[in-house]
Tab-separated table of C-alpha atoms in Angstrom:
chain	number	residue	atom	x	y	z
H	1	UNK	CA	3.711	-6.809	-23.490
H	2	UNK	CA	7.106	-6.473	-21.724
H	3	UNK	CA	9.545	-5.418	-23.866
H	4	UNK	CA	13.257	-6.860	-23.521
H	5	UNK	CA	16.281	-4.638	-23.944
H	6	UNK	CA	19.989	-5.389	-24.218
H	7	UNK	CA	22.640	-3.572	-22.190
H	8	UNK	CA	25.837	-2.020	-23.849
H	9	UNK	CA	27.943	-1.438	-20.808
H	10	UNK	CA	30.613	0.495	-21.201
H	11	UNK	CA	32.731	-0.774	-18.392
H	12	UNK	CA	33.323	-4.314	-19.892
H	13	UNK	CA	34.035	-3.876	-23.435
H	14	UNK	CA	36.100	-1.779	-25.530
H	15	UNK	CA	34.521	0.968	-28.185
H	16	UNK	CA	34.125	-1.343	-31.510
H	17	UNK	CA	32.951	-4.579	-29.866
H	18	UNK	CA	30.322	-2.514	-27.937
H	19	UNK	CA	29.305	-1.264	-31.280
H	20	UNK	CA	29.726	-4.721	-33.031
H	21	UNK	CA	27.277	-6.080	-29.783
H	22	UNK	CA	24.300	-3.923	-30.602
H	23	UNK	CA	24.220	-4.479	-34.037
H	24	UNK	CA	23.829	-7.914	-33.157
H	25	UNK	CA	21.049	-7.435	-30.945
H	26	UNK	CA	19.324	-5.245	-33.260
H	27	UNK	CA	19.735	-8.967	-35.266
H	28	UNK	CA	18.757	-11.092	-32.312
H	29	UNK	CA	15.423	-9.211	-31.780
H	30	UNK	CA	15.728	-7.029	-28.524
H	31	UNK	CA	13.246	-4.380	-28.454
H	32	UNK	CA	15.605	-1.841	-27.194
H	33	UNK	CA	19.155	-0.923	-26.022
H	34	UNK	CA	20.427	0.760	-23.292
H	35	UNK	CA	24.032	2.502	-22.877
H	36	UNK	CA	26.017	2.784	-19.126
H	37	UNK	CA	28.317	6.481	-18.953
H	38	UNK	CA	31.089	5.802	-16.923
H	39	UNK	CA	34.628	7.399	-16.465
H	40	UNK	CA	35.665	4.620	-14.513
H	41	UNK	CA	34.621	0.615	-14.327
H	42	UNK	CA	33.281	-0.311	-11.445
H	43	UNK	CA	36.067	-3.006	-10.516
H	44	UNK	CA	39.574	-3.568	-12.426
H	45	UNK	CA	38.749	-6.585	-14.224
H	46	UNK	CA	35.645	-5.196	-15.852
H	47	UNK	CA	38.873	-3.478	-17.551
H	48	UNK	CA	37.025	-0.866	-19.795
H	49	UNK	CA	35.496	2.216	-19.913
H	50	UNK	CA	35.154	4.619	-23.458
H	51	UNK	CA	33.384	7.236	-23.955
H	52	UNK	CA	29.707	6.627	-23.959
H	53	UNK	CA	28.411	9.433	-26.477
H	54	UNK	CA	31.295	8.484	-28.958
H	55	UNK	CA	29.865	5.098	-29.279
H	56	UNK	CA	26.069	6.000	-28.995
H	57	UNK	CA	27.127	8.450	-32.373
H	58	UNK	CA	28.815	4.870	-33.979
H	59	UNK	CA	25.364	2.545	-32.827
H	60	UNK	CA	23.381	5.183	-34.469
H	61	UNK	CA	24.748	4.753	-38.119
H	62	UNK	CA	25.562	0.863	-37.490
H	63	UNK	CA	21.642	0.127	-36.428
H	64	UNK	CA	18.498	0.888	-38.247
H	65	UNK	CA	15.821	-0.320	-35.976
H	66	UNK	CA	16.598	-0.852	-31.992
H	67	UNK	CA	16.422	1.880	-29.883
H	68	UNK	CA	19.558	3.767	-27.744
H	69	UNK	CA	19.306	5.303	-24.663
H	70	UNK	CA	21.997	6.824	-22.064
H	71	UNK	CA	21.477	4.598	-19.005
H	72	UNK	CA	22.163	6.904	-17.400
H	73	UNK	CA	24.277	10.628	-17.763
H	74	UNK	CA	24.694	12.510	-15.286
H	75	UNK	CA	24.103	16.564	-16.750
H	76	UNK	CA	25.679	18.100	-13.515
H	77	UNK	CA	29.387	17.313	-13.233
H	78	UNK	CA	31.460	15.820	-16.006
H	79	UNK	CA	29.322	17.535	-18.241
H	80	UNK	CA	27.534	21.146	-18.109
H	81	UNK	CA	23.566	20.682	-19.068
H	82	UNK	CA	24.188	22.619	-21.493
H	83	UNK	CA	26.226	20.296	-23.725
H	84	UNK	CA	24.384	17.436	-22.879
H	85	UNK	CA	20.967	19.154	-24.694
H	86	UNK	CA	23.351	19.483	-27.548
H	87	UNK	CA	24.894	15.812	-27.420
H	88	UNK	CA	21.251	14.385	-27.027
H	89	UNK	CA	19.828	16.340	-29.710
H	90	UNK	CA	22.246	15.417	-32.087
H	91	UNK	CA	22.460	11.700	-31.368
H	92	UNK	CA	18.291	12.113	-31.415
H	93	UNK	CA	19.405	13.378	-35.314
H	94	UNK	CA	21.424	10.955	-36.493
H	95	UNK	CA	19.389	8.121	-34.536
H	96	UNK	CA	16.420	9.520	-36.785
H	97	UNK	CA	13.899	9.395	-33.780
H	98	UNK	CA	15.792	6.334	-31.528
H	99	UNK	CA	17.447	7.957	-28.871
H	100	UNK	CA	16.295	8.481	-25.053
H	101	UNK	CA	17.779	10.800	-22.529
H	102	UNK	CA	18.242	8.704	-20.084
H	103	UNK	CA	19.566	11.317	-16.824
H	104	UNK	CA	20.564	10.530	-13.069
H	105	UNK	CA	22.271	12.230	-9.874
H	106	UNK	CA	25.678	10.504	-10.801
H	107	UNK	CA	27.776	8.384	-8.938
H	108	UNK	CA	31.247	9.794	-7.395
H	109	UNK	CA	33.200	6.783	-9.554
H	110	UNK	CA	33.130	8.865	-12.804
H	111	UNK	CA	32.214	12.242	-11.864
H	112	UNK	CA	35.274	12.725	-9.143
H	113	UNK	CA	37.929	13.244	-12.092
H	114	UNK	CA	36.918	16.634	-13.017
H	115	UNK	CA	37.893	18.185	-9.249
H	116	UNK	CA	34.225	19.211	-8.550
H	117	UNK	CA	33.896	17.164	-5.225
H	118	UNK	CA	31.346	15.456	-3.961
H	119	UNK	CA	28.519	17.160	-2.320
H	120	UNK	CA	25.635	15.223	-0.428
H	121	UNK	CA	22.503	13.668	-2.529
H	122	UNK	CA	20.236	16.516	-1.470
H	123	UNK	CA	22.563	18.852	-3.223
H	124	UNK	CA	23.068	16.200	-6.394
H	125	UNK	CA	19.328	16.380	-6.899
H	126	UNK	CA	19.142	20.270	-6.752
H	127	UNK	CA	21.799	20.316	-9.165
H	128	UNK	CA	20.217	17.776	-11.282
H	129	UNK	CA	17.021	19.713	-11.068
H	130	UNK	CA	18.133	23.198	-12.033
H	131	UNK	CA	20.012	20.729	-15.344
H	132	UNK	CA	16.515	19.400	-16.279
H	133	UNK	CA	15.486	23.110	-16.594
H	134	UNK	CA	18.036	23.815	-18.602
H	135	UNK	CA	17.939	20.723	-20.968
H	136	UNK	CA	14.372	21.274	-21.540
H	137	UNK	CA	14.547	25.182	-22.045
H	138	UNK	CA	17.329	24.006	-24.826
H	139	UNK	CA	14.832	21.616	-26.449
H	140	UNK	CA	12.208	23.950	-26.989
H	141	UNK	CA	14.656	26.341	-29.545
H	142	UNK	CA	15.758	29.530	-29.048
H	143	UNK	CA	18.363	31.444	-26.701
H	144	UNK	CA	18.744	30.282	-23.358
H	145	UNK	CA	20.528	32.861	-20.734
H	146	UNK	CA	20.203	31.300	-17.437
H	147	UNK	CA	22.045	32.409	-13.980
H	148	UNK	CA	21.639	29.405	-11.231
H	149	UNK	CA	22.746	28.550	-8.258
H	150	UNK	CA	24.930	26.205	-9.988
H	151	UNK	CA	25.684	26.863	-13.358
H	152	UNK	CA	24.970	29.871	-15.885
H	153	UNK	CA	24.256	29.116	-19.614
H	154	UNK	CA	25.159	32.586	-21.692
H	155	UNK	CA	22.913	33.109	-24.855
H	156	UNK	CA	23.103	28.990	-25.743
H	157	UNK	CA	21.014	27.759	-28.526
H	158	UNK	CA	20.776	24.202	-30.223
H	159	UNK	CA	21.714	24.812	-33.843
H	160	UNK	CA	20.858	21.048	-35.069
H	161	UNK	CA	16.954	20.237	-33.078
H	162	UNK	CA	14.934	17.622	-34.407
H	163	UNK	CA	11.630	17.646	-35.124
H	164	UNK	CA	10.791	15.810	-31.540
H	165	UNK	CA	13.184	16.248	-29.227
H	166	UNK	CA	14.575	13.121	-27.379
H	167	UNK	CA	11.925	11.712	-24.330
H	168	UNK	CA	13.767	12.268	-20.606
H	169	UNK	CA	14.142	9.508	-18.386
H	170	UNK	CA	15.214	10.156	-14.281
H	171	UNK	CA	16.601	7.792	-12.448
H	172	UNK	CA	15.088	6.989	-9.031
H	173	UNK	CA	16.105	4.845	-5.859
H	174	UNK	CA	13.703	6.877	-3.162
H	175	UNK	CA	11.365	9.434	-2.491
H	176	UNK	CA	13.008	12.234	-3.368
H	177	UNK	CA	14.021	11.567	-7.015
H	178	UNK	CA	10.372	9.857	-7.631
H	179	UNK	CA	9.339	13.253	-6.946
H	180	UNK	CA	11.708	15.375	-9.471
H	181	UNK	CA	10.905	12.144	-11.804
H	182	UNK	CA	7.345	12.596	-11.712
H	183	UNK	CA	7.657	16.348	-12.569
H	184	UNK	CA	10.016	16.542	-15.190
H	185	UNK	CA	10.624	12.828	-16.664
H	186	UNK	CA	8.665	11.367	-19.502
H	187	UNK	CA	9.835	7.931	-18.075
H	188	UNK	CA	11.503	6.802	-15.047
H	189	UNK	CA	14.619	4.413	-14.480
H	190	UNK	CA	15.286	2.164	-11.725
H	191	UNK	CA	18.146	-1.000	-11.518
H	192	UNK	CA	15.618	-2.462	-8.396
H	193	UNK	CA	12.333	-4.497	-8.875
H	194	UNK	CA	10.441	-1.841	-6.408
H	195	UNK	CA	6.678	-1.385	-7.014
H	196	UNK	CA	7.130	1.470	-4.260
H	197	UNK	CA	9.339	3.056	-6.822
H	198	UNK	CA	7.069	3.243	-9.486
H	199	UNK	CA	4.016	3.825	-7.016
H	200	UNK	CA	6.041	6.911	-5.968
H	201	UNK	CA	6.497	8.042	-9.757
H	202	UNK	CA	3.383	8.011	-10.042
H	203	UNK	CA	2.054	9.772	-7.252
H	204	UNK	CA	3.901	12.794	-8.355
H	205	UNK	CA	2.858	13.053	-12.081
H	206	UNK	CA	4.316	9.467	-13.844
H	207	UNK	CA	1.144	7.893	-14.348
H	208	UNK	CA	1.047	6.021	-17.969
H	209	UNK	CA	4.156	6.992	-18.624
H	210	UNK	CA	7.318	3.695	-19.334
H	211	UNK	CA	9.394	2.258	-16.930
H	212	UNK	CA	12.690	1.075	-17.698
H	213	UNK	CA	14.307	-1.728	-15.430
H	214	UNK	CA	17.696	-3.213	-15.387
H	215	UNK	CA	19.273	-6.055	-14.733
H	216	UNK	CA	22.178	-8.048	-14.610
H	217	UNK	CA	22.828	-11.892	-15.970
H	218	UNK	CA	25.282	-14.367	-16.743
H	219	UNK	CA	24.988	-16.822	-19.403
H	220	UNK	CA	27.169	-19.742	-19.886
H	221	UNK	CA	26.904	-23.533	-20.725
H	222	UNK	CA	29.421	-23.829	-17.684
H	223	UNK	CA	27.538	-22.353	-14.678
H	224	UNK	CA	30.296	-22.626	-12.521
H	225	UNK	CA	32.240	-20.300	-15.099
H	226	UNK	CA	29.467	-17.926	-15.275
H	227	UNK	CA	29.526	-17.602	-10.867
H	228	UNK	CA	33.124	-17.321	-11.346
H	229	UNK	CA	33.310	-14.942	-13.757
H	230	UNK	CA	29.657	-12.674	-12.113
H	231	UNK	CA	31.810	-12.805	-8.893
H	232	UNK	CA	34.888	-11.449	-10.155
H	233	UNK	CA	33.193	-8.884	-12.060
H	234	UNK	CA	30.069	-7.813	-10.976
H	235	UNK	CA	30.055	-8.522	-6.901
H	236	UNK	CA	29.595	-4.903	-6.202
H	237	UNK	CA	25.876	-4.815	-7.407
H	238	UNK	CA	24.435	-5.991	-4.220
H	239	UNK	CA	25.627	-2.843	-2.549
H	240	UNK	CA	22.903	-0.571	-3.254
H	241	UNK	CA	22.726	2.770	-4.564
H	242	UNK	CA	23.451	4.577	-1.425
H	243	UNK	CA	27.438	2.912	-1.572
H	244	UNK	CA	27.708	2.496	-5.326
H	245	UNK	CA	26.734	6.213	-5.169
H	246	UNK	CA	30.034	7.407	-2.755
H	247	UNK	CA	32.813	4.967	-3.754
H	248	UNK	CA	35.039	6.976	-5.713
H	249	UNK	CA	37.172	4.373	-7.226
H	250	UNK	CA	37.418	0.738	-8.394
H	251	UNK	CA	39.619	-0.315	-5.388
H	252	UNK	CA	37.327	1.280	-3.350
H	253	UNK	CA	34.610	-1.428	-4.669
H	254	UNK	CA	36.962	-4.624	-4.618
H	255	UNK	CA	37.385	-3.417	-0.794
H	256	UNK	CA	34.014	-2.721	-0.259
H	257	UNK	CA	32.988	-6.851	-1.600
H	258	UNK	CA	36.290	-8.374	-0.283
H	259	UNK	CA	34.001	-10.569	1.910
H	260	UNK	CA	31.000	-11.585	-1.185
H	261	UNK	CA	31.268	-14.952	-2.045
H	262	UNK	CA	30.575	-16.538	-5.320
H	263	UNK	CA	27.462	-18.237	-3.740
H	264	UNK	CA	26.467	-15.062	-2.944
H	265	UNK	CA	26.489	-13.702	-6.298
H	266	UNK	CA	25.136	-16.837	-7.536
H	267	UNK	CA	22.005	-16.560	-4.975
H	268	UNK	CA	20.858	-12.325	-6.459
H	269	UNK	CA	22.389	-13.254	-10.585
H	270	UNK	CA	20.498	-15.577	-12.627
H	271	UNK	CA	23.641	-17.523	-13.928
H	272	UNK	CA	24.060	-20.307	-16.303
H	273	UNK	CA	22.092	-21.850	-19.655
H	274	UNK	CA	18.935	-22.231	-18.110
H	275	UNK	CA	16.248	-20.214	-19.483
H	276	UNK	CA	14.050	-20.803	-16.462
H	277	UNK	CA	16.221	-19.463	-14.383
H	278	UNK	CA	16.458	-15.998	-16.227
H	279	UNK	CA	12.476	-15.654	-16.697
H	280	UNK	CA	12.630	-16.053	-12.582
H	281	UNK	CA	14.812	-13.084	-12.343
H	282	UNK	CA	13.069	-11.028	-14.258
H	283	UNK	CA	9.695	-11.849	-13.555
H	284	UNK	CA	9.789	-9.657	-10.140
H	285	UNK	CA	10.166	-6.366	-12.627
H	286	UNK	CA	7.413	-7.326	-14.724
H	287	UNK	CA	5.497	-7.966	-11.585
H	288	UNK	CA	6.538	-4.629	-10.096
H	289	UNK	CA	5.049	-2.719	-13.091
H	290	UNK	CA	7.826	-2.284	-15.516
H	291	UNK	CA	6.975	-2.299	-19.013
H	292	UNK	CA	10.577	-2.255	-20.038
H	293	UNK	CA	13.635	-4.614	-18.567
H	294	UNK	CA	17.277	-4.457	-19.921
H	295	UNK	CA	19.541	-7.271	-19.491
H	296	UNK	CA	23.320	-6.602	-18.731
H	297	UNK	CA	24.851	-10.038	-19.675
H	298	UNK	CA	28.013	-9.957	-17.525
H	299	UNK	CA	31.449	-10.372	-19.242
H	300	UNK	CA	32.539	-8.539	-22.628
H	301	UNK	CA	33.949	-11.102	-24.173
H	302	UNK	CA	30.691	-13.297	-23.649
H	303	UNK	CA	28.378	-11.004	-25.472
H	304	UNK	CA	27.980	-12.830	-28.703
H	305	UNK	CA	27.030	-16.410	-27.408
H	306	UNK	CA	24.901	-14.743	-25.159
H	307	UNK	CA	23.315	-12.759	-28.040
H	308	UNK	CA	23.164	-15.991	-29.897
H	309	UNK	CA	21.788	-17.911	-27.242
H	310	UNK	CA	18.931	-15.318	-26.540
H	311	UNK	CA	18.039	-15.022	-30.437
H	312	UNK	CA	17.538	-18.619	-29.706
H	313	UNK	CA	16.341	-19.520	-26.350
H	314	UNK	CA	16.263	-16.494	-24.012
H	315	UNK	CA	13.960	-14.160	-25.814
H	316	UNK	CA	11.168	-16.574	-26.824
H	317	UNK	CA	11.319	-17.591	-23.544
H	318	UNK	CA	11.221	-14.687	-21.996
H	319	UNK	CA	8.170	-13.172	-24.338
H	320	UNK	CA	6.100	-16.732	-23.625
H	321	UNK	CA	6.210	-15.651	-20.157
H	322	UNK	CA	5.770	-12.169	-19.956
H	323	UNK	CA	3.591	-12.247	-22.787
């Protein structure tokens, strides 16, 4: 069965109500939860953007049963690998078993402020590589001294490890990352319905192993209001990884979709109250071969009816028809 997973993103709501939103859709039955890390949001009127890890620590003690996952850090810019092993394995502590790794090449958006530049994707994955070796060395106890090509970790150890350290998810969108994915991930990530994706995990090493989809929706009993308010938010998501990737800042994004339309948006986002209409969007990622799917319902201050609504409506749908 497909499980169905809820989306705290960070760029549309503030640090409480993101916390107060999970714990009600630990209550509205979704199987699992999912957590963006941004710096930045991806347009101006998304208007938010905490600290992902801060809130992660606040979900952990608020919830008892759904599951949290970093959708997705990247270990190779903002942060050194070396503190994200320690972040992970303390959220995996006070989660008591819930939390998943989730790790990706980054996007410039967020990982710009910290002066670093922005070197080219081939470069992002070595980094992102040489991380995973770290992260991992760091889960299995004891000292790690490493000298890389692009960091050094001097005599670290992880003083608080649990028991089983948290599973690592990669990000993919092509060859390339399938491949690192398949070696090193113990479940792969993808925001695209692409059975080449997966087929591509699997080639190198992912076989049997979850597959986390994403994404996003907009529920309203006003349709129009939900186009409206998908456009003026989330209009970017058509670009693709490849621009969502380079843009290093909001503006950047409301030039990059000047032209989108609200049809547009309305044609790729499932938008409105009609449960059909979502179990058609995410039927292609079930199809595909994921055996997870988190929905990003589009608008902070829309979270609880939506949460309501799915309790209700969305996820008995959804289950009768991926079932």
């Amino acid at each position: 069965m497909v499980q169905i997973g809820y989306t705290m993103m960070t760029e549309q709501a503030g640090p409480r109500a993101l916390v107060d939103h999970v714990v009600q859709a630990e209550e509205a039955g979704f199987d699992f939860s999912v957590t963006s890390d941004h710096y930045f949001p991806w347009l101006r009127s998304q208007g938010h953007s905490p600290h992902a890890w801060t809130v992660l620590g606040a979900a952990a003690q608020a919830t008892s049963r759904i599951p949290l996952m970093t959708y997705v850090t990247c270990p190779t810019f903002r942060y050194h690998p070396a503190v994200v092993a320690q972040k992970a394995a303390t959220l995996q502590l006070l989660s008591e078993g819930r939390f998943r790794l989730g790790l990706g090449s980054g996007e410039n958006l967020n990982e710009h402020v910290v002066g670093g530049g922005w070197p080219s994707v081939d470069v992002r994955h070595e980094m992102l590589e040489e991380a995973l070796h770290i992260i991992r060395a760091l889960f299995e106890d004891g000292h790690v001294n490493h000298r890389g090509t692009h960091f050094d970790v001097e005599s670290a150890r992880l003083w608080d490890l649990p028991d089983e350290p948290p599973p690592i998810g990669i990000a993919v969108s092509g060859e390339q990352s399938c491949e690192l994915a398949g070696r090193f991930a113990d479940l792969v990530i993808a925001t695209e319905p692409k059975a080449d994706l997966l087929d591509a995990f699997d080639r190198h090493g992912g076989k049997g192993k979850p597959r986390v989809g994403q994404l996003p929706v907009c529920y309203d009993p006003d349709k129009e209001a939900a186009v409206r308010r998908a456009h003026d938010q989330f209009r970017w998501f058509g670009n693709g990884w490849k621009v969502n990737a380079e843009l290093p800042h909001p503006d950047s994004f409301a030039a990059a979709t000047q032209f989108v339309r609200p049809e547009d948006v309305a044609d790729a986002i499932a938008c409105g109250d009609d449960p059909d209409d979502f179990v058609a969007a995410v039927k292609p990622y079930a199809d595909a071969g994921f055996t997870e799917i988190a929905l990003v319902q589009i608008g902070g201050d829309s979270q609880p009816a939506f949460l309501d609504w799915s309790a209700k409506t969305l996820l008995p749908a959804l289950r009768e028809a991926l079932g």
